[in-house]
Short mmCIF file of C-alpha atoms in Angstrom, two decimals:
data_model
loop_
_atom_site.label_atom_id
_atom_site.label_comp_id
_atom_site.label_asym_id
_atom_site.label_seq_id
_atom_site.Cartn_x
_atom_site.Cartn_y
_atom_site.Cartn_z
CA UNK A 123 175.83 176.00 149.51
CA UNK A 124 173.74 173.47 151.71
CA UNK A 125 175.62 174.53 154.55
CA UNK A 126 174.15 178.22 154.09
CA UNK A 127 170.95 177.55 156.09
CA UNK A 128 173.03 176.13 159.10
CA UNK A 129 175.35 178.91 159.39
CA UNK A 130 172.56 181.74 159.06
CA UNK A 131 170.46 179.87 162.34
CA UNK A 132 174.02 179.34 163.95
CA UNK A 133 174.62 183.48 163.24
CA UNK A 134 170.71 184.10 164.86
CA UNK A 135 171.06 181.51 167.47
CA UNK A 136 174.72 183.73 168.45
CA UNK A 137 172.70 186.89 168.17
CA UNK A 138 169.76 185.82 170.21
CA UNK A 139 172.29 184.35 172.65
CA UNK A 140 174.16 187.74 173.00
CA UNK A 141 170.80 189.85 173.10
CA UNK A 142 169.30 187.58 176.03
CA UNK A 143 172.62 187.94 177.95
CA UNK A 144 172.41 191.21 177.24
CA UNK A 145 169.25 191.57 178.50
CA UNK A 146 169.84 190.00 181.72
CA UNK A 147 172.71 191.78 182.71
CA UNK A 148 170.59 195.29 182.01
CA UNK A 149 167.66 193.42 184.58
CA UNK A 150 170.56 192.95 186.72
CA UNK A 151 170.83 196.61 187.44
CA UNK A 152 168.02 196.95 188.93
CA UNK A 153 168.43 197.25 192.98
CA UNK A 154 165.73 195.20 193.69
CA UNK A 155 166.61 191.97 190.96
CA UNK A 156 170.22 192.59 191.94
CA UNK A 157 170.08 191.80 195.71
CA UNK A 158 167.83 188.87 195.07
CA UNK A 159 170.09 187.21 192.93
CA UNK A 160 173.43 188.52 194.81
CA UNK A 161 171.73 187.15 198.55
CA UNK A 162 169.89 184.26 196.56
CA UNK A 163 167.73 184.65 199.94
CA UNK A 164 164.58 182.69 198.94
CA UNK A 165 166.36 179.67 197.43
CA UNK A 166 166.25 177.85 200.89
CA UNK A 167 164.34 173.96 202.03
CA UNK A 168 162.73 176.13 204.75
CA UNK A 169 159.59 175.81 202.96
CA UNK A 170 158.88 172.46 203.31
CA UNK A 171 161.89 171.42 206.56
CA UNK A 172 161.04 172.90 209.66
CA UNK A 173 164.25 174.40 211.36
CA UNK A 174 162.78 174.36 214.41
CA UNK A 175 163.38 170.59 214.24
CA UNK A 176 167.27 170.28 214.05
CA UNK A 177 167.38 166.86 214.86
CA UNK A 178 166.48 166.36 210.83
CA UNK A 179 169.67 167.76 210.34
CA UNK A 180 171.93 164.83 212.34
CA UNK A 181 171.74 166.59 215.79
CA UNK A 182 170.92 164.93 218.53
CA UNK A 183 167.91 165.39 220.65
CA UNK A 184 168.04 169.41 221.75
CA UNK A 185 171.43 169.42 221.35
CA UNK A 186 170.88 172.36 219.12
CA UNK A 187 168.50 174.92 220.15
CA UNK A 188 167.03 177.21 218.04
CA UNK A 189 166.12 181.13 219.35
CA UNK A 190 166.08 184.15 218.25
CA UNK A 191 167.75 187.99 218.70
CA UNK A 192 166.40 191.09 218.09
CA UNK A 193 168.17 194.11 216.00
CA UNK A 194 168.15 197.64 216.76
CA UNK A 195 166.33 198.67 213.84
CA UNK A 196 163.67 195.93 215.20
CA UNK A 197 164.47 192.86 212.79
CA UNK A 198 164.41 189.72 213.78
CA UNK A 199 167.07 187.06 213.42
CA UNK A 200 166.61 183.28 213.69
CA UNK A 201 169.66 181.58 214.96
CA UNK A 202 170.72 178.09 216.69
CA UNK A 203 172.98 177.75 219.20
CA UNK A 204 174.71 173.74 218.92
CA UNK A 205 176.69 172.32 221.96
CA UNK A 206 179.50 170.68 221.49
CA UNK A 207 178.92 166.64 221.63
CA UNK A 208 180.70 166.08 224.86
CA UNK A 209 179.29 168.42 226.68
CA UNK A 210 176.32 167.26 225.30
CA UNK A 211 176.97 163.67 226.02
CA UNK A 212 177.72 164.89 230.09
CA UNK A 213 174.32 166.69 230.44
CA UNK A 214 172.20 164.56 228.26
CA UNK A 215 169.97 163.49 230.86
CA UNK A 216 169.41 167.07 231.96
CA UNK A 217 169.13 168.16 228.21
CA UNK A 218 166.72 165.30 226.59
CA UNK A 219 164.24 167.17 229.27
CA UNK A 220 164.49 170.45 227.86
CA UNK A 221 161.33 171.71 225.65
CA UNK A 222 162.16 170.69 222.54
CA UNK A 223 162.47 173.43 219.91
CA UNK A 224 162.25 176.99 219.29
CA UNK A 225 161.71 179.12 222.68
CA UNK A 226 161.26 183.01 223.35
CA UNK A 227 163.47 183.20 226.75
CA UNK A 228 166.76 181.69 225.48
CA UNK A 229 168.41 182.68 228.84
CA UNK A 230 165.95 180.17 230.54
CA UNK A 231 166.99 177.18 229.30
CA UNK A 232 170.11 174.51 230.34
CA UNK A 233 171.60 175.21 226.65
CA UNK A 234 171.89 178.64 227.88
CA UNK A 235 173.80 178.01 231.50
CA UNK A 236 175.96 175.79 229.80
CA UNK A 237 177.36 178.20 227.67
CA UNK A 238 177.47 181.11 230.12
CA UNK A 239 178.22 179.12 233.18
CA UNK A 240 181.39 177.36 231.59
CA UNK A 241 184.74 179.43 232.10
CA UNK A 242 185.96 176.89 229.60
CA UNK A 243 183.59 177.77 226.55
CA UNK A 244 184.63 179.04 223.51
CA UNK A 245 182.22 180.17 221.10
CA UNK A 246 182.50 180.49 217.14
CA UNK A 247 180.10 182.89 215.55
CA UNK A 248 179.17 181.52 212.16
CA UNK A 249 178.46 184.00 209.21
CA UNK A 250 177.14 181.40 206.26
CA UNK A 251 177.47 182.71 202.52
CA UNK A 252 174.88 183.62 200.50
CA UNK A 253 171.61 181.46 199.70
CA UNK A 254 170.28 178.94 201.78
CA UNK A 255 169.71 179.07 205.54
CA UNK A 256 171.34 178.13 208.93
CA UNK A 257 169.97 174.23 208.49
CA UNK A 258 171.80 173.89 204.83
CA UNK A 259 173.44 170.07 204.34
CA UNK A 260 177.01 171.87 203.96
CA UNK A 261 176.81 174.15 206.97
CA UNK A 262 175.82 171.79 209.60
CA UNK A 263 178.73 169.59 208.39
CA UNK A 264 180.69 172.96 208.83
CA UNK A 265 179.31 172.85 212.46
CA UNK A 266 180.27 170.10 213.66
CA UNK A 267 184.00 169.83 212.10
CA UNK A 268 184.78 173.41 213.78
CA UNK A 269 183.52 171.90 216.98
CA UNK A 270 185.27 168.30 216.68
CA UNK A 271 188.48 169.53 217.87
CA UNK A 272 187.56 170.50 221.20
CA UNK A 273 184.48 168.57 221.79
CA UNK A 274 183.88 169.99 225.31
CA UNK A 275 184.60 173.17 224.53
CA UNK A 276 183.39 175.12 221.47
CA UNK A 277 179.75 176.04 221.64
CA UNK A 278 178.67 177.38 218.12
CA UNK A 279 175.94 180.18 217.10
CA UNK A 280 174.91 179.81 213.84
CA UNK A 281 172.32 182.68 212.67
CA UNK A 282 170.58 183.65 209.32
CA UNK A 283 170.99 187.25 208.11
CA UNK A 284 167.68 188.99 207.66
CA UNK A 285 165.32 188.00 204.62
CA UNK A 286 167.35 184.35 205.31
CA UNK A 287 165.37 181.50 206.51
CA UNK A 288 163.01 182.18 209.38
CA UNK A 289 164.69 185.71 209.91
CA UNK A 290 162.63 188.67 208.95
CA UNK A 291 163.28 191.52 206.85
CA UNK A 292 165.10 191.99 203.62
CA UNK A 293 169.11 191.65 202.78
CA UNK A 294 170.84 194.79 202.02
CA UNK A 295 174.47 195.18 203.23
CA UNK A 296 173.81 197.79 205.83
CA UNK A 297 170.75 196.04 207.34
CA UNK A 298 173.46 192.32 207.40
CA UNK A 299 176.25 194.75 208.96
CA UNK A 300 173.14 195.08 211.39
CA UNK A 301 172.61 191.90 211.86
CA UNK A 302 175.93 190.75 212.67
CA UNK A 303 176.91 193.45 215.29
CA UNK A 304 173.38 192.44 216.66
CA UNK A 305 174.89 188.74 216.86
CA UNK A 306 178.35 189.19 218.26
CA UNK A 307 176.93 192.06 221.06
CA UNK A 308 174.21 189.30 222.00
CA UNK A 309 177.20 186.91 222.59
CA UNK A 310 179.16 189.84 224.56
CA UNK A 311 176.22 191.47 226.61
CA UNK A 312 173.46 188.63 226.65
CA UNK A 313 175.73 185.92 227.30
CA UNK A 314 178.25 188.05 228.95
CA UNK A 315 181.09 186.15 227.39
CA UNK A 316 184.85 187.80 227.19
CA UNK A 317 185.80 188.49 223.76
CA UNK A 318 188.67 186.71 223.92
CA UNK A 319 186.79 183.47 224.18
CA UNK A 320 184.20 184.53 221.11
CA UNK A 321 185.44 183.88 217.43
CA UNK A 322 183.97 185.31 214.37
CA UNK A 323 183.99 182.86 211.37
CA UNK A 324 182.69 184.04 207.63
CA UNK A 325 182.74 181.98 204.40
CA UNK A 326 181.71 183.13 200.73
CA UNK A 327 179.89 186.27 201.73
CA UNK A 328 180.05 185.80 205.02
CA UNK A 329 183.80 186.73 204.80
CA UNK A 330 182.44 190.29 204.31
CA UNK A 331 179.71 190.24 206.92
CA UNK A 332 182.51 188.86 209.30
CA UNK A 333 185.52 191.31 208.48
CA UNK A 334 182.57 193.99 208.77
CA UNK A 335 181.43 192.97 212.14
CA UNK A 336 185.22 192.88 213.68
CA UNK A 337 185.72 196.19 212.27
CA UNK A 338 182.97 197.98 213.56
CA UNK A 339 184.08 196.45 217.33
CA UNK A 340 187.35 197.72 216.88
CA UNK A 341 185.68 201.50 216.83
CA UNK A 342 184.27 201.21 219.84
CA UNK A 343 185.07 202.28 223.62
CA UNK A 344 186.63 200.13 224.79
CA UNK A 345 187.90 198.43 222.13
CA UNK A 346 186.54 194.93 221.65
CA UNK A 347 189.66 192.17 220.56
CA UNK A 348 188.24 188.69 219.52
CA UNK A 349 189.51 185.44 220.00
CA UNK A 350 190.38 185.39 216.08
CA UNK A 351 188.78 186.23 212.96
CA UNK A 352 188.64 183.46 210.29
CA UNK A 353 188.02 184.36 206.40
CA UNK A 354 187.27 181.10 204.44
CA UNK A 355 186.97 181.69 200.98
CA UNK A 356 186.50 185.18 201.15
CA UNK A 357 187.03 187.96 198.26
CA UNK A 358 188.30 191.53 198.27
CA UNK A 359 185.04 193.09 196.78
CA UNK A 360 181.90 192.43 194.89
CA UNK A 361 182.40 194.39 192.06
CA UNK A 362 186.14 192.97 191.45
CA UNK A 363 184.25 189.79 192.04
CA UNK A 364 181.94 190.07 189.77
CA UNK A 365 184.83 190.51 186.71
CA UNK A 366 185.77 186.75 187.15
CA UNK A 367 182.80 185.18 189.22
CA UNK A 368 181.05 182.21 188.37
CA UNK A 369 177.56 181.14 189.43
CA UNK A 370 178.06 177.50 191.06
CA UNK A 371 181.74 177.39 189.50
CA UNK A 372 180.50 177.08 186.27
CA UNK A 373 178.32 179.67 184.71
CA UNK A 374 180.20 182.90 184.02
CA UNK A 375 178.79 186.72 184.87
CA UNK A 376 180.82 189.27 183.50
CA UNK A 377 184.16 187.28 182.06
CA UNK A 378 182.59 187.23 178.09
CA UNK A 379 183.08 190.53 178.19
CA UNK A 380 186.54 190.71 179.10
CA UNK A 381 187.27 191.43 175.51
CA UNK A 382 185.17 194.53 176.45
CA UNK A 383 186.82 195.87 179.29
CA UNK A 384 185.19 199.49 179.52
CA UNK A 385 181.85 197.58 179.13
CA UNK A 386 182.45 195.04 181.98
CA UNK A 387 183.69 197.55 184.17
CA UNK A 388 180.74 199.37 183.63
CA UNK A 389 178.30 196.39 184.80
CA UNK A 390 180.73 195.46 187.56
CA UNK A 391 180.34 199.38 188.76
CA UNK A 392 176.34 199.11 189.25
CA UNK A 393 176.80 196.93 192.10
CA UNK A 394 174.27 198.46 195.07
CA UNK A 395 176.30 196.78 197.57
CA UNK A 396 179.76 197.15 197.49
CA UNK A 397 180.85 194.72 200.06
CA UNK A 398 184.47 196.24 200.29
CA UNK A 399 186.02 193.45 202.67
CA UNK A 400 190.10 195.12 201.61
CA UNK A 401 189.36 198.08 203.11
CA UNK A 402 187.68 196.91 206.07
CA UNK A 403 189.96 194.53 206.80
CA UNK A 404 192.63 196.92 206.84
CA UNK A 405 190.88 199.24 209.03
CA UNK A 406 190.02 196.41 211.25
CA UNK A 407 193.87 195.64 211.69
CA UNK A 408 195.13 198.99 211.83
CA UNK A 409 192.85 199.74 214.15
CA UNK A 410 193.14 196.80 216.62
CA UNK A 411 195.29 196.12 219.52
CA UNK A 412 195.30 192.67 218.71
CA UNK A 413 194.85 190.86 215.51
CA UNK A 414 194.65 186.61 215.06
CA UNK A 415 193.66 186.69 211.58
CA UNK A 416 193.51 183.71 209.30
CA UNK A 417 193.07 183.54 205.52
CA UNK A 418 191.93 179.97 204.05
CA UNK A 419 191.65 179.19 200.45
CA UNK A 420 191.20 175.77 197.96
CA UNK A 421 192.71 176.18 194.80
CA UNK A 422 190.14 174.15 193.22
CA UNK A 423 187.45 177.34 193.85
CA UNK A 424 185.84 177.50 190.95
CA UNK A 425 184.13 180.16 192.12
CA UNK A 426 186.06 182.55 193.99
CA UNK A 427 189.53 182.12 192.72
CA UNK A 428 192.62 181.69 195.80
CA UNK A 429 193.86 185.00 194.27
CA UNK A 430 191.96 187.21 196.29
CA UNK A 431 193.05 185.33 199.40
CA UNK A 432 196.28 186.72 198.12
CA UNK A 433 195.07 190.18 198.22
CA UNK A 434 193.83 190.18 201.87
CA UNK A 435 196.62 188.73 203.24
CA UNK A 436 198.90 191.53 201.52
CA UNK A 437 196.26 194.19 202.37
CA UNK A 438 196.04 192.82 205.73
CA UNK A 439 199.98 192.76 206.19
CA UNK A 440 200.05 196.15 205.18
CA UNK A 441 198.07 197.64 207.76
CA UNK A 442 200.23 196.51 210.66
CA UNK A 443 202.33 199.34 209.21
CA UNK A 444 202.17 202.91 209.96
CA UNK A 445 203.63 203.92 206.35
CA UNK A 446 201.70 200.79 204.57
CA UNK A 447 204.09 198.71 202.86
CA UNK A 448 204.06 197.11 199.56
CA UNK A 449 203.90 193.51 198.32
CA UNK A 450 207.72 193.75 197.37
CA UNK A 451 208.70 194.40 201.07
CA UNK A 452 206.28 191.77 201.97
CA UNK A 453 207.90 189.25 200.47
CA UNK A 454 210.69 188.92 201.98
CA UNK A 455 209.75 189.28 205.20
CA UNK A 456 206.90 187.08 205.28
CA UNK A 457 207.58 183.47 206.60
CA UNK A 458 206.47 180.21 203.97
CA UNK A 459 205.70 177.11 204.51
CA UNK A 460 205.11 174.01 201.61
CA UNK A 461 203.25 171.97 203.04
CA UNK A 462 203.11 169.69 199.78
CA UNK A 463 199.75 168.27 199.77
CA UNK A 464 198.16 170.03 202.04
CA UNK A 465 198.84 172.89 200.43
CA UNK A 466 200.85 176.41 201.23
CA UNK A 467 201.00 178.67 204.36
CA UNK A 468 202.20 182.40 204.72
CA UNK A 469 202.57 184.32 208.15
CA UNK A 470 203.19 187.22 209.08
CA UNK A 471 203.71 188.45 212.51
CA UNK A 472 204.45 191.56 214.31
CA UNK A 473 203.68 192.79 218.28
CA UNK A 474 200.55 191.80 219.36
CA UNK A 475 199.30 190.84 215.03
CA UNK A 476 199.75 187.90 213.66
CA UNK A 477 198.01 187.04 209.86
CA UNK A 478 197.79 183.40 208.86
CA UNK A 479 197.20 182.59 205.40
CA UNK A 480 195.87 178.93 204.00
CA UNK A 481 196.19 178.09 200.46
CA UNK A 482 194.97 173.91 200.63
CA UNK A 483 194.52 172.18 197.27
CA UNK A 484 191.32 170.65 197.78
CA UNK A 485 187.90 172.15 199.11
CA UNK A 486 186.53 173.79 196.45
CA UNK A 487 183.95 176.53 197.19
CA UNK A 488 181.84 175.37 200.03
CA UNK A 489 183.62 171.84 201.29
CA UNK A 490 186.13 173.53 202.55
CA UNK A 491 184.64 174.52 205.55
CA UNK A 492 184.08 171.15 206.03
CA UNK A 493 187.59 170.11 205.99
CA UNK A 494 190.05 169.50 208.75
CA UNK A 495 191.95 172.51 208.20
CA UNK A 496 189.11 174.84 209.10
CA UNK A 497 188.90 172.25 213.15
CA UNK A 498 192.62 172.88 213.08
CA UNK A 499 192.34 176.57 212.81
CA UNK A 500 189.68 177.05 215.01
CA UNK A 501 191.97 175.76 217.66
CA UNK A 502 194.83 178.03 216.61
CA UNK A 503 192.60 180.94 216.91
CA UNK A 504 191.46 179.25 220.88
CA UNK A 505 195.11 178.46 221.71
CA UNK A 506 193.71 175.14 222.47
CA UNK A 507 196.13 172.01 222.83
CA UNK A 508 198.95 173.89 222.27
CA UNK A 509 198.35 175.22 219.16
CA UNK A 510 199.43 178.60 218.04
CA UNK A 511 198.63 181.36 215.59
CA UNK A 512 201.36 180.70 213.56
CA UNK A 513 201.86 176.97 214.02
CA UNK A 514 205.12 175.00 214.23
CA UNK A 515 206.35 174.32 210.45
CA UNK A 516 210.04 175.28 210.22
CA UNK A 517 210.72 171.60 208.65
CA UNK A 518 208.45 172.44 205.74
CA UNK A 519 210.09 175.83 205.27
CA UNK A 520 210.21 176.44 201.38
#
């Protein structure tokens, strides 16, 4: 009977537990609350670590460059554009000159000319996930991996979505769509570059922006075909997200109701923004001439599990065919590779296509992009040193 007491606060405690998750799922609804905590846009060190200072961040002196590019809708996006180190290293005289900083006429400075001027450059366009800004401690690591393979070669942009960072404005996914066309036709009319020498790289959320970005350029006349797209941790959609997502790999959103199904669908369904990255990606590569797309997952995601990897890759596969095909015909077509430690690799290839999928043991959620997998696929997508789309790796064939 002593116990009584205890189990009646432990019953309350349950019940007040329930009716305050409750609670915050219902807030959730609510457009406004929703995108704030879906773009997590204000959590940033902006506030008190000036971007316009990379050198905080581990760069050296103006070897990134911070500027900025306009929208159509008349938004303004803060970006930084980092040389690779040997290039740097070649023109550091001429660059150590340069006004440090942010500047207005981007096409003014050395930075600038030794992008354009280059027939060697490559650039990646970055598309960060959600939260933070372009100056985060993960994503400038992210920089200069993708960069380390080719040190004289790949220039990167790195840009914050609107409502991000310095950028102005407010997320929604139709004003980031926006954004990122903004980006990538800056890189193709502003610095004039071929699009076979530009590649479009998205992780988390940026997976969506990305895959979003490369299918609206495959609508247009002429078509525009990119160096590669690259999808690093990337998910099929929010709401099927949201049945099974974690915040920070840890706190779960919708999965105590699972018990509930009906009821978890339900919250799942009042998602504003969709962000539908399957069907986009399969209108992306039905619709392109030529596809170099690569898939790259950790198993350890605790997060955004490797399964929907899975999903675009079969999605993706799918679309190189007329009739669609299904996951059993897949299958056995599709070329594996074990690569034991390092994880497992699917391909699939036909005229002018070729999908690359990743599935690495280690990375987590945000590391990965850190990781030497992500420099080696960069230089698959470039064709640089020899490396190819679908890489060498008959010896590891499972």
């Amino acid at each position: 009977m002593a116990l009584q007491p205890i189990f009646k606060k432990a019953y309350w405690a349950l019940v007040a537990g329930g009716g305050l998750y409750f609670a915050c799922l219902l807030i959730l609804t609510n457009t406004w609350v929703q995108r704030h905590a879906l773009y997590a846009h204000k959590l940033h060190t902006a506030y008190f670590r000036d971007l316009n200072k990379p050198e905080q961040f581990g760069f050296a002196k103006n070897q990134t460059s911070p500027f900025s590019v306009r929208t159509p809708d008349g938004e303004k996006l803060y970006a930084w554009h980092i040389l690779p180190l040997a290039v740097y290293a070649k023109n550091e005289q001429l660059l150590v000159g340069q006004a440090p900083g942010y500047t207005e006429d981007y096409t003014a400075t050395e930075s600038f000319k030794l992008l354009v001027n280059d027939p060697e450059s490559r650039l990646v366009i970055y598309f960060h996930g959600n939260a933070g800004h372009i100056g985060q401690p993960r994503r400038t690591d992210a920089y200069r991996i993708i960069s380390s393979g080719a040190p004289d070669k790949i220039h990167i942009i790195a840009f914050d979505y609107r409502g991000f960072g310095y950028s102005t404005g407010s997320p929604t996914e139709e004003g980031v769509i926006t954004d990122a066309v903004a980006m990538v036709d800056w890189a193709l009319t502003v610095a004039g570059l071929p699009p076979e020498r530009i590649l479009l790289l998205g992780q988390s959320l940026g997976t969506a922006v990305a895959t979003a970005a490369a299918e609206h350029f495959s609508k247009t006349t002429p078509q525009v075909d990119f160096a590669g797209l690259i999808l690093v941790a990337g998910f099929s959609d929010l709401p099927t997200l949201m049945l099974t997502y974690s915040i920070g790999g840890y706190l779960p959103l919708l999965s105590p109701l699972r018990p509930y199904p009906v009821v978890q669908k339900w919250f799942a369904g009042q998602m504003t923004d969709k962000w539908n990255t399957a069907v986009r990606l399969a209108s992306y590569v039905r619709r392109s001439q030529k596809v170099n797309l690569f898939l790259i997952h950790s198993r350890n995601d605790r997060s955004i599990s490797w399964t929907h990897s899975d999903v675009l890759f079969y999605v993706a596969a799918s679309a190189t065919s007329q009739e669609g095909l299904t996951v059993g015909q897949i299958n056995p077509m599709k070329a594996k590779f074990n690569l034991g430690e390092g994880g497992l690799v699917n391909t699939w290839h036909i005229p002018n296509k070729a999908i690359r999928q990743e599935i690495v043991k280690y990375g987590a959620h945000n590391r990965i992009v850190t990781y030497a997998p992500i420099a080696l696929i960069v230089l698959r997508a470039f064709g640089i040193q020899g490396c190819q789309a679908s890489g060498t790796l008959n010896e590891h064939t499972s």
